[in-house]
PDB file of C-alpha atoms and ligand atoms in Angstrom:
ATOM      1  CA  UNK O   6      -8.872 -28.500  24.210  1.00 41.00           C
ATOM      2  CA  UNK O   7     -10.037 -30.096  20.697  1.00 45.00           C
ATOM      3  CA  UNK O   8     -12.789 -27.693  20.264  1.00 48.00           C
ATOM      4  CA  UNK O   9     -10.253 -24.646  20.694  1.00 49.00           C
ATOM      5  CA  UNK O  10      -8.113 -25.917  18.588  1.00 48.00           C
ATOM      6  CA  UNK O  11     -10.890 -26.300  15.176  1.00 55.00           C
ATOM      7  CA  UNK O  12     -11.726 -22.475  16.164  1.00 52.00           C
ATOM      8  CA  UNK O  13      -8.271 -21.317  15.252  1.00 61.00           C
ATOM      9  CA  UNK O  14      -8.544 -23.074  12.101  1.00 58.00           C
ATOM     10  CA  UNK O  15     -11.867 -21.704  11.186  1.00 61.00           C
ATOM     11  CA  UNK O  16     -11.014 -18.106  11.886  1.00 58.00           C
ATOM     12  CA  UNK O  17      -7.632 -18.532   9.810  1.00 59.00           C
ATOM     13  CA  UNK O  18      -9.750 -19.551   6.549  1.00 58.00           C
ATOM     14  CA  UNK O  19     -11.114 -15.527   5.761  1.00 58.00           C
ATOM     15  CA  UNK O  20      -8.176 -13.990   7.507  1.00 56.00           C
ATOM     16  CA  UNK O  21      -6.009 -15.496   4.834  1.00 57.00           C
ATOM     17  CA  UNK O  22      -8.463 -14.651   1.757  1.00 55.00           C
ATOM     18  CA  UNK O  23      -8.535 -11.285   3.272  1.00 52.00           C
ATOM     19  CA  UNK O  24      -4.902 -11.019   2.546  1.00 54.00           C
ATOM     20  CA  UNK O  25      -4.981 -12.354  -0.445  1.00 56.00           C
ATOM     21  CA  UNK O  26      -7.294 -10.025  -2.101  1.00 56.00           C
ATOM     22  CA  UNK O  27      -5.693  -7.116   0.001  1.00 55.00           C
ATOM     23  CA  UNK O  28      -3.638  -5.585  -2.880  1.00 53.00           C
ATOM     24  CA  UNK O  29      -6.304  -5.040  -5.123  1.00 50.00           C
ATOM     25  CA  UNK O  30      -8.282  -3.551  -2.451  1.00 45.00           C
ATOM     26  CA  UNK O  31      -4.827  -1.201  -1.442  1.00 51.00           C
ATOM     27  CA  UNK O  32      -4.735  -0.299  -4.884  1.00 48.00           C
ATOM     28  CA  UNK O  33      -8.284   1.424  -4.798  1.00 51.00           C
ATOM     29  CA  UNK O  34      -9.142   0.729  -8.421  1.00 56.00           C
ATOM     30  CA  UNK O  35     -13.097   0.605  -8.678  1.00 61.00           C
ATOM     31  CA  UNK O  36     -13.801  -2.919  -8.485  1.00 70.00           C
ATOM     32  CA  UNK O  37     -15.252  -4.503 -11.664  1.00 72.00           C
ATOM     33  CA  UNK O  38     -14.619  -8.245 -10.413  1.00 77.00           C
ATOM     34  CA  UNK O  39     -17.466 -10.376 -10.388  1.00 75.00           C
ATOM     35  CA  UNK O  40     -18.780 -11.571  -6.979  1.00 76.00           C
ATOM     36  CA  UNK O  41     -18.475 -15.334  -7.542  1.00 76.00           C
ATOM     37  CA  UNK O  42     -21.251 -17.886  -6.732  1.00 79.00           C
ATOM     38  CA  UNK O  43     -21.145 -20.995  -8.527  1.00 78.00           C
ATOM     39  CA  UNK O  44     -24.473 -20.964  -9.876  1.00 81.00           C
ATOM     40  CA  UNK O  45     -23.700 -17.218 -10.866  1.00 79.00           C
ATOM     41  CA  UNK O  46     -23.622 -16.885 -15.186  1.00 85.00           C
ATOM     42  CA  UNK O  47     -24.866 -14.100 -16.658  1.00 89.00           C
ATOM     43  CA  UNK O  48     -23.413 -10.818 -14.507  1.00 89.00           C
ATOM     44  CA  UNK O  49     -24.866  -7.414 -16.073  1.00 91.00           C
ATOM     45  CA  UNK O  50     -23.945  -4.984 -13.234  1.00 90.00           C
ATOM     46  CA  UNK O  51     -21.479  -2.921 -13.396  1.00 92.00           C
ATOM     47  CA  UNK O  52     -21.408  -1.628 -16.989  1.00 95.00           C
ATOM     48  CA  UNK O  53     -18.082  -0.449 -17.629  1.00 94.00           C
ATOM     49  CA  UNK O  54     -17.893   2.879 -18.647  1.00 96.00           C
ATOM     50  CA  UNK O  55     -18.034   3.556 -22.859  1.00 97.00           C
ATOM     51  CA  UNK O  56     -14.747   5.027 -24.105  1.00 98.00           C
ATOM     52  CA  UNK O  57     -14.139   5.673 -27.644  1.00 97.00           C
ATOM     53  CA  UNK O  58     -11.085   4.405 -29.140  1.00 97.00           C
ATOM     54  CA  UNK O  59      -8.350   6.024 -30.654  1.00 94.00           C
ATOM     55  CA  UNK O  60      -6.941   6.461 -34.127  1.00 91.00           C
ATOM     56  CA  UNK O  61      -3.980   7.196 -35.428  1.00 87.00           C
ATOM     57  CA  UNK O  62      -2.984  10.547 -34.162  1.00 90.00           C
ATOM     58  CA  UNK O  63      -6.695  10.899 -32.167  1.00 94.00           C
ATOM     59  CA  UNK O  64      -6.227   9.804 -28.333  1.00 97.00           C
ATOM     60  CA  UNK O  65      -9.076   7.499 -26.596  1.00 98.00           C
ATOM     61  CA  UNK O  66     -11.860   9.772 -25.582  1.00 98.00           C
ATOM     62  CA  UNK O  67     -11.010   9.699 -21.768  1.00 97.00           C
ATOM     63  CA  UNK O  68      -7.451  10.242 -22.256  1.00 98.00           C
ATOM     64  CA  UNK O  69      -4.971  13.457 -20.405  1.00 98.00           C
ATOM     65  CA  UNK O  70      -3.848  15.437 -23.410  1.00 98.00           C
ATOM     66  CA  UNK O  71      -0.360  16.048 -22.335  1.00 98.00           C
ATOM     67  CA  UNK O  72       1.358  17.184 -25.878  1.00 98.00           C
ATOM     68  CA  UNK O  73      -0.760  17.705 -29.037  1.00 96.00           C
ATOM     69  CA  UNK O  74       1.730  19.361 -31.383  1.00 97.00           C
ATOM     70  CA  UNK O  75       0.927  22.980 -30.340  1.00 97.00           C
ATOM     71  CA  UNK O  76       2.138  23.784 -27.106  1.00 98.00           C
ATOM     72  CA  UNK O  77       3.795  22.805 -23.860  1.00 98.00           C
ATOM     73  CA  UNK O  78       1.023  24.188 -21.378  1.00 98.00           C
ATOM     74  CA  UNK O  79       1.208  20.707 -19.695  1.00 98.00           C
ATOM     75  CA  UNK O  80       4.758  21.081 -19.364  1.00 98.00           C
ATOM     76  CA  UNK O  81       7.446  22.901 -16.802  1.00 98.00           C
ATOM     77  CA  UNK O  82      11.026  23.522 -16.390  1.00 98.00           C
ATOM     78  CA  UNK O  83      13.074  22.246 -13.748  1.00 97.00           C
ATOM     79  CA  UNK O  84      12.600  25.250 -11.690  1.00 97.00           C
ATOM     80  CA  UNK O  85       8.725  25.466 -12.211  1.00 97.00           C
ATOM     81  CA  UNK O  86       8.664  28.065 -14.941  1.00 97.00           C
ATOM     82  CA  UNK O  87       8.192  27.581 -18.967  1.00 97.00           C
ATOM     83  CA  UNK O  88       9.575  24.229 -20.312  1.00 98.00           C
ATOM     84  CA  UNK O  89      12.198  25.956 -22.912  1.00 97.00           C
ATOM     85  CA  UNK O  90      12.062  22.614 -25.483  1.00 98.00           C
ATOM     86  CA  UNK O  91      10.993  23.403 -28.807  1.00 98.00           C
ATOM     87  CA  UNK O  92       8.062  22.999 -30.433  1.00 98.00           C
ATOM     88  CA  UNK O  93       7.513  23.097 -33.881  1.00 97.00           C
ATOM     89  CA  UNK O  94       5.972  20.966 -37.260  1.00 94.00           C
ATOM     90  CA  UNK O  95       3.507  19.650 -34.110  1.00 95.00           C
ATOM     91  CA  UNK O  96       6.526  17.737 -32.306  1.00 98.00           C
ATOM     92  CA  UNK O  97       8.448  19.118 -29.505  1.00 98.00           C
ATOM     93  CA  UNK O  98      12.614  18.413 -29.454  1.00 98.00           C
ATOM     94  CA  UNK O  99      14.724  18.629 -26.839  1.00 98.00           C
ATOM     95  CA  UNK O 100      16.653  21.660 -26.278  1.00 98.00           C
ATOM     96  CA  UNK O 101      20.502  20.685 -24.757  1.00 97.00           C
ATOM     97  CA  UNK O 102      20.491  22.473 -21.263  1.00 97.00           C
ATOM     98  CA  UNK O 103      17.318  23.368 -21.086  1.00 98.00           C
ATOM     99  CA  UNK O 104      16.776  21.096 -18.649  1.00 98.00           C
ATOM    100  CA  UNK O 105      14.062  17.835 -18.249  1.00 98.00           C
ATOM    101  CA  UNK O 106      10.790  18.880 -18.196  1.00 98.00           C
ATOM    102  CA  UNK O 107       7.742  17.459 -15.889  1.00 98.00           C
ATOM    103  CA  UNK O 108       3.829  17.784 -16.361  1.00 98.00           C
ATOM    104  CA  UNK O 109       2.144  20.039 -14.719  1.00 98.00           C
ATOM    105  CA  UNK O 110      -0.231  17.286 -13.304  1.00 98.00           C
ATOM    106  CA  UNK O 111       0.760  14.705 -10.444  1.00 98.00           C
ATOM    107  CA  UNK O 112      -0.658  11.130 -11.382  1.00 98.00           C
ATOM    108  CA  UNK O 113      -0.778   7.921 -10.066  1.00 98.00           C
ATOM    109  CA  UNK O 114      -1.358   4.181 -12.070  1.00 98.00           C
ATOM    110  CA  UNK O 115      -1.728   5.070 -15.357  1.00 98.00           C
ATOM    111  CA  UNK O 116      -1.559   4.263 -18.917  1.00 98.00           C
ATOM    112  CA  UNK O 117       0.977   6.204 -21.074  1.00 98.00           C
ATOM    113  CA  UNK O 118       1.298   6.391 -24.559  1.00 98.00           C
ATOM    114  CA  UNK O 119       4.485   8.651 -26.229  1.00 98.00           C
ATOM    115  CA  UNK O 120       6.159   8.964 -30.019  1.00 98.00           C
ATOM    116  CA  UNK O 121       9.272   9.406 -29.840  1.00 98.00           C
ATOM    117  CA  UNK O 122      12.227  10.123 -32.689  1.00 98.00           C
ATOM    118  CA  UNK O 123      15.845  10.144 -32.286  1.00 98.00           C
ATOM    119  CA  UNK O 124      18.040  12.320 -34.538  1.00 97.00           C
ATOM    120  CA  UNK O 125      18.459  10.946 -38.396  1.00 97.00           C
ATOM    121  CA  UNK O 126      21.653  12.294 -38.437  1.00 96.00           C
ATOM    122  CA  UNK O 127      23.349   9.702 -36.151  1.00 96.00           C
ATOM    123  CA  UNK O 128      25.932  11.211 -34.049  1.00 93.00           C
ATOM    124  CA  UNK O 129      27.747   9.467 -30.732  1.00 94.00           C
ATOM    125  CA  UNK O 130      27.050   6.192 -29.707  1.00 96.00           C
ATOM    126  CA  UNK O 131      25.780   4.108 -26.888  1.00 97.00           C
ATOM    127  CA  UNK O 132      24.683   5.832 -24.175  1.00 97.00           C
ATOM    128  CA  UNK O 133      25.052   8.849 -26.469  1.00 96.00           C
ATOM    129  CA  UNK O 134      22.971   8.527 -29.103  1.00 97.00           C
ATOM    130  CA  UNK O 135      19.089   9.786 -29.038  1.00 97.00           C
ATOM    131  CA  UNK O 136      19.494   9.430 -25.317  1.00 98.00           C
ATOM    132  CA  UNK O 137      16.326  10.849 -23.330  1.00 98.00           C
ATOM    133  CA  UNK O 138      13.713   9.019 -21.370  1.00 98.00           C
ATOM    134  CA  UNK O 139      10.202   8.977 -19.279  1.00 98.00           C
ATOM    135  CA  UNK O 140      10.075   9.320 -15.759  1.00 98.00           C
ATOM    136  CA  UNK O 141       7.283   7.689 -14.105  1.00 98.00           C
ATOM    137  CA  UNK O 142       6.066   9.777 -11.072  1.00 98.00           C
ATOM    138  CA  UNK O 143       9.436  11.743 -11.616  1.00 98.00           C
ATOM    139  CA  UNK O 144      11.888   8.914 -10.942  1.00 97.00           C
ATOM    140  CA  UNK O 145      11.397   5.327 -12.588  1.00 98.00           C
ATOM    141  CA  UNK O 146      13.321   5.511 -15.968  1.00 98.00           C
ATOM    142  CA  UNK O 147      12.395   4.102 -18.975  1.00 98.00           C
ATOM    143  CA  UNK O 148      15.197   4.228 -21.434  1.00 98.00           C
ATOM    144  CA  UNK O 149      14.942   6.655 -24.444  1.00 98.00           C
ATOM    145  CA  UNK O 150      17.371   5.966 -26.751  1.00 98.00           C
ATOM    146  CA  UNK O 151      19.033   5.373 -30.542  1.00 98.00           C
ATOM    147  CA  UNK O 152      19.060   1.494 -29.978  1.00 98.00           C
ATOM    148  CA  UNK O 153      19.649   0.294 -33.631  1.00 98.00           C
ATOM    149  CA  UNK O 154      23.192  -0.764 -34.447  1.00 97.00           C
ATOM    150  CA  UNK O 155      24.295   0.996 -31.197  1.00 98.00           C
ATOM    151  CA  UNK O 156      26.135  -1.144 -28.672  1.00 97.00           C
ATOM    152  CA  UNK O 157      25.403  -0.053 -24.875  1.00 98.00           C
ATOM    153  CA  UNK O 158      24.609  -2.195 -21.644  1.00 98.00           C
ATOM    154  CA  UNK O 159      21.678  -3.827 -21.969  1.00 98.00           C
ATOM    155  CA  UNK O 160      19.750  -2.478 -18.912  1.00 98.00           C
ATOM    156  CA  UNK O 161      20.790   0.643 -20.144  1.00 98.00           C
ATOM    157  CA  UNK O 162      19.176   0.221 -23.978  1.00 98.00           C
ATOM    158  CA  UNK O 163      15.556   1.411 -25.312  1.00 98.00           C
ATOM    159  CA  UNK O 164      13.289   0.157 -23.338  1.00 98.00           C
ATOM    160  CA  UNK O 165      15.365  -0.771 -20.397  1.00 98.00           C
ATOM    161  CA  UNK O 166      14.215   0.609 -16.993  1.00 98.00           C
ATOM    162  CA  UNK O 167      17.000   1.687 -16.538  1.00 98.00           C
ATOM    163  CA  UNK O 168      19.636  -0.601 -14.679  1.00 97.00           C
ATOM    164  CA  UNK O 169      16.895  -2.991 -13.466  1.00 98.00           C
ATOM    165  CA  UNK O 170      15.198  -4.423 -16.093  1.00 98.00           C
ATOM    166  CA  UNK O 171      16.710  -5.806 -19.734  1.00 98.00           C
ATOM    167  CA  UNK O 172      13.684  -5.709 -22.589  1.00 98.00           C
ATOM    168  CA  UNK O 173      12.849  -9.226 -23.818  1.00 98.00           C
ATOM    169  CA  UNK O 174      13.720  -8.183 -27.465  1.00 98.00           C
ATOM    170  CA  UNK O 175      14.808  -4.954 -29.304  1.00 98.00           C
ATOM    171  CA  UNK O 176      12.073  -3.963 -31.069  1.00 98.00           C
ATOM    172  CA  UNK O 177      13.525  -0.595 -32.370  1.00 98.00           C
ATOM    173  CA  UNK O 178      13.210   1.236 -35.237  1.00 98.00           C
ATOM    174  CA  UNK O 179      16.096   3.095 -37.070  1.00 98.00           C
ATOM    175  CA  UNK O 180      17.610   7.177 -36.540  1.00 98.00           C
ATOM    176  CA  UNK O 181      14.761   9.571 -38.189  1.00 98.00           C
ATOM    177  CA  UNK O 182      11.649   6.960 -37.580  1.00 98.00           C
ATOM    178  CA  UNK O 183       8.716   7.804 -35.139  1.00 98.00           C
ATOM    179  CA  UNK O 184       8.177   4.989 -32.132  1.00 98.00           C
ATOM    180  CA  UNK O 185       6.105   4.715 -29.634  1.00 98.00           C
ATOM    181  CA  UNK O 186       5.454   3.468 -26.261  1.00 98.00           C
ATOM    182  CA  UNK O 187       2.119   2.095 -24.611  1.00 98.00           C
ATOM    183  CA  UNK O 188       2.977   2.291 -20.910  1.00 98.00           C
ATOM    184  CA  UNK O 189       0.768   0.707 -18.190  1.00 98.00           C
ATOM    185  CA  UNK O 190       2.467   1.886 -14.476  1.00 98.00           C
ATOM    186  CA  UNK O 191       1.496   0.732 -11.327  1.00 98.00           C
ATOM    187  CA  UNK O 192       2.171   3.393  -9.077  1.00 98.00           C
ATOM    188  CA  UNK O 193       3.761   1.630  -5.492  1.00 98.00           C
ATOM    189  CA  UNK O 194       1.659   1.842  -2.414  1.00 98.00           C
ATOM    190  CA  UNK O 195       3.183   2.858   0.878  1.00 98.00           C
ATOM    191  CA  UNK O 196       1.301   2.625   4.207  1.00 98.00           C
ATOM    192  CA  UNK O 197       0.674   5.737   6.440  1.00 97.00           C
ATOM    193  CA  UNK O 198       3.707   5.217   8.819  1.00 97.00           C
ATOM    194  CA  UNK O 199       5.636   5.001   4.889  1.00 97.00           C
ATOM    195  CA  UNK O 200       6.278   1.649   4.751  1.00 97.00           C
ATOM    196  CA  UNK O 201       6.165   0.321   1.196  1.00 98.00           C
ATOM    197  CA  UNK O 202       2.870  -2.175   0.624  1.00 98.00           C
ATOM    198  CA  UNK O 203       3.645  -3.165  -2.915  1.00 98.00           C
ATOM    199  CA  UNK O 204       6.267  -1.953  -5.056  1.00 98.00           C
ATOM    200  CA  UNK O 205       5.865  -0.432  -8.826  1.00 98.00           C
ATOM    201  CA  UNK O 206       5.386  -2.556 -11.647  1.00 98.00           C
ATOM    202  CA  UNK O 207       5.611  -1.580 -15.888  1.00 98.00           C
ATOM    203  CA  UNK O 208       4.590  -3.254 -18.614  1.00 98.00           C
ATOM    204  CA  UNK O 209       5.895  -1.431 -21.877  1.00 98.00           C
ATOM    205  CA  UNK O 210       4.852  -2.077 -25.385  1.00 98.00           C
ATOM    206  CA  UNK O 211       7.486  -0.872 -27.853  1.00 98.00           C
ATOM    207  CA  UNK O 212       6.207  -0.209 -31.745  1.00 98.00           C
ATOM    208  CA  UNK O 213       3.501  -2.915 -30.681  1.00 98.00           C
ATOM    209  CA  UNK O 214       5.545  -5.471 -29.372  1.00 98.00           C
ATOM    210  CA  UNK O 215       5.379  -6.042 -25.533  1.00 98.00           C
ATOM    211  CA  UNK O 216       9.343  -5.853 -24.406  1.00 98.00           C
ATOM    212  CA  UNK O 217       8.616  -5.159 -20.604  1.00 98.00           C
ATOM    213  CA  UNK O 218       6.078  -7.901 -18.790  1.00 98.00           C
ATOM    214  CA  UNK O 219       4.927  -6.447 -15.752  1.00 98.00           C
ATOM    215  CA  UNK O 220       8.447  -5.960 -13.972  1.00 98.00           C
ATOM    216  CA  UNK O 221       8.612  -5.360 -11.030  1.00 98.00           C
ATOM    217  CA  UNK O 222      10.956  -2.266  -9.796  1.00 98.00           C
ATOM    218  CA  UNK O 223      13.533  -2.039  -7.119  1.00 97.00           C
ATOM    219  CA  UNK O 224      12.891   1.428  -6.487  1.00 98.00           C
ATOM    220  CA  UNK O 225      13.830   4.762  -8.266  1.00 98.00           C
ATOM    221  CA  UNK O 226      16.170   4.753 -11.347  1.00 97.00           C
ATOM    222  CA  UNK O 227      19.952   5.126  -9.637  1.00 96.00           C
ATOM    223  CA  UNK O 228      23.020   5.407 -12.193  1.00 95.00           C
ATOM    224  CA  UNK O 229      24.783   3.252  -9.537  1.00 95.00           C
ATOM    225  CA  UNK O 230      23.961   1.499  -6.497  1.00 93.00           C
ATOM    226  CA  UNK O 231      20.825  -0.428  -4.788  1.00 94.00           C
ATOM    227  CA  UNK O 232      17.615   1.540  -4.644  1.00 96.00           C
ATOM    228  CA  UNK O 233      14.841   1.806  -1.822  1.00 96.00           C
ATOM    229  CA  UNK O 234      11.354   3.126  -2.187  1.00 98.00           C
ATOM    230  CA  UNK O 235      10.651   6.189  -0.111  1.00 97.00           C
ATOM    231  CA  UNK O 236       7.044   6.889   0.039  1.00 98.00           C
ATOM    232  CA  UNK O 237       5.030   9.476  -2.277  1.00 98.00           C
ATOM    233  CA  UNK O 238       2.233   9.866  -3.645  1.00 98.00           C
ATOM    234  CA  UNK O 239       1.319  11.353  -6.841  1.00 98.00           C
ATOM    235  CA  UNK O 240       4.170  13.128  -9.075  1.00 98.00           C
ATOM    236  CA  UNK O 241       4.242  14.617 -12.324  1.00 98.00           C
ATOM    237  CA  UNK O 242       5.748  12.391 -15.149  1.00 98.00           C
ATOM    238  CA  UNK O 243       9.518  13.882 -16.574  1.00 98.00           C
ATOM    239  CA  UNK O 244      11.011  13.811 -19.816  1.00 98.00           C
ATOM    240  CA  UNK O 245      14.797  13.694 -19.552  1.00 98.00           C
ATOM    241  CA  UNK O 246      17.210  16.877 -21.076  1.00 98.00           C
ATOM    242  CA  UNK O 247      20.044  13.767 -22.242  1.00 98.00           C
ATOM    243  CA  UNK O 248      21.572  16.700 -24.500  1.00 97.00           C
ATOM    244  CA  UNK O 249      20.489  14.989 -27.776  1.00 97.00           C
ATOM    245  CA  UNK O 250      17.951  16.051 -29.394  1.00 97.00           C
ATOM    246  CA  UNK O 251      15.505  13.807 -29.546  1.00 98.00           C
ATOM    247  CA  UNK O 252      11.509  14.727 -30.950  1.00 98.00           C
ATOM    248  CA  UNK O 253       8.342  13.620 -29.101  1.00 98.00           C
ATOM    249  CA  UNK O 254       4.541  13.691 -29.995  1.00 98.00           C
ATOM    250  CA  UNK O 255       1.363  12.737 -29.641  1.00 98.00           C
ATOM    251  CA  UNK O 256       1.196  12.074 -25.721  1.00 98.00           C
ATOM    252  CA  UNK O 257      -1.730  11.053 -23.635  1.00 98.00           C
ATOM    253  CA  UNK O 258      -2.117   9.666 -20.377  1.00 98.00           C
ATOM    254  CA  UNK O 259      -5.238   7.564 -18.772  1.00 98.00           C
ATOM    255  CA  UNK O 260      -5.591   7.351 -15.138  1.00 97.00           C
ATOM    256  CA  UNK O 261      -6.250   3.954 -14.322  1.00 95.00           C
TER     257      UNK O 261
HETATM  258 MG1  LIG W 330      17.966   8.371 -20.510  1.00 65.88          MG
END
């Protein structure tokens, strides 16, 4: 009876580290983690791959070209056909009822970087003013908007996701000024039968200041009421049609 009793506990031991390292695995990033031994030091395999940084305008040399001032190939309508923004002086602004547009391309984690401009001329306020906003995989919302001087709901501000998450500090810039966002997304992972495994997380850097800390979300972005993941896999990324027109440029994407 005592001997069948230390087997449970000695089979429990790996079951248990299984699960702990079981999201990473899930996740299917190539694993880079070092094997640990104790007398382990020096570790020269793998080599991570070289990527060359960017600068300024000039994207990381592994990075998705989504929108580099001169067209929006990348981009479609609502419908599927030609996103009808506009695109000129290498920055595309949104055209009122044209509709949001999506990428062509589905993705899954990534890294996201966006500039962003809302009108000079300030016109309406709160949730009117500069409104517009990314949509991870086509339905987690982070917040575009004119949040200097402008009053709203605070999960509904720049660099909210919107109506779940409040950004640790306003780090905005003023009407007629370029920002940008560094985006890293965790995609969430659903099982075969659909059942969610872990949910979505962002961590947003606003004009270099980190405002979102690995959050996790409750789902897609709802105006009102309690979301629930339903399982996909990889979607395009949307830009929202608010009816303001706000500017965008310079957007790249790394798959992570
Ligand atoms: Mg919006």
């Amino acid at each position: 009876m005592q001997h069948h009793k230390e087997f449970h506990y000695h089979v429990l031991v790996p079951i248990l580290l299984v699960l702990i390292f079981l999201p990473d695995a899930v996740r299917g990033q190539p694993n880079m983690d070092v094997e640990w031994k104790p007398e382990l030091t020096e570790v020269w395999e793998p080599v991570p791959p070289i990527v060359t940084p960017g600068d300024g305008m000039n994207p990381p040399s592994d990075a998705v070209i989504l929108f580099d001032g001169k067209n929006l190939d990348q981009w479609k309508s609502n419908d599927g056909g030609e996103a009808g923004w506009d695109v000129s002086g290498c920055i595309m602004t949104v055209t009122a009822g044209a509709g949001d547009i999506h990428t062509t391309r589905s993705f899954g984690d990534v890294q996201l970087h966006i500039e962003w401009r809302t009108p000079a001329e300030v016109e309406g306020e709160g949730q009117g003013r500069g409104n517009s906003g990314v949509f991870l995989q086509d339905q987690y919302e982070i917040q575009i908007l004119d949040s200097f001087d402008n009053a709203t709901y605070s999960n509904g501000q720049a660099g909210a996701l919107y109506k779940q998450h409040i950004p640790l500090v306003n780090a905005s810039r003023g009407p007629g000024e370029w920002q940008t966002y560094d985006i890293m997304f965790l995609a969430p992972v659903f099982s075969e039968d659909g059942k969610l495994v872990r949910a979505a997380f962002v961590t947003l850097i606003h004009n270099g200041v980190l405002i979102q800390n690995h959050v996790e979300l409750r789902g897609p972005t709802l105006y009102i009421g309690l979301p629930t993941f339903t399982a996909h896999g990889r979607l395009p990324i949307r830009l929202q049609d608010h009816g303001n027109p706000t500017s965008f440029r310079n957007i790249w994407v790394r798959e992570i």
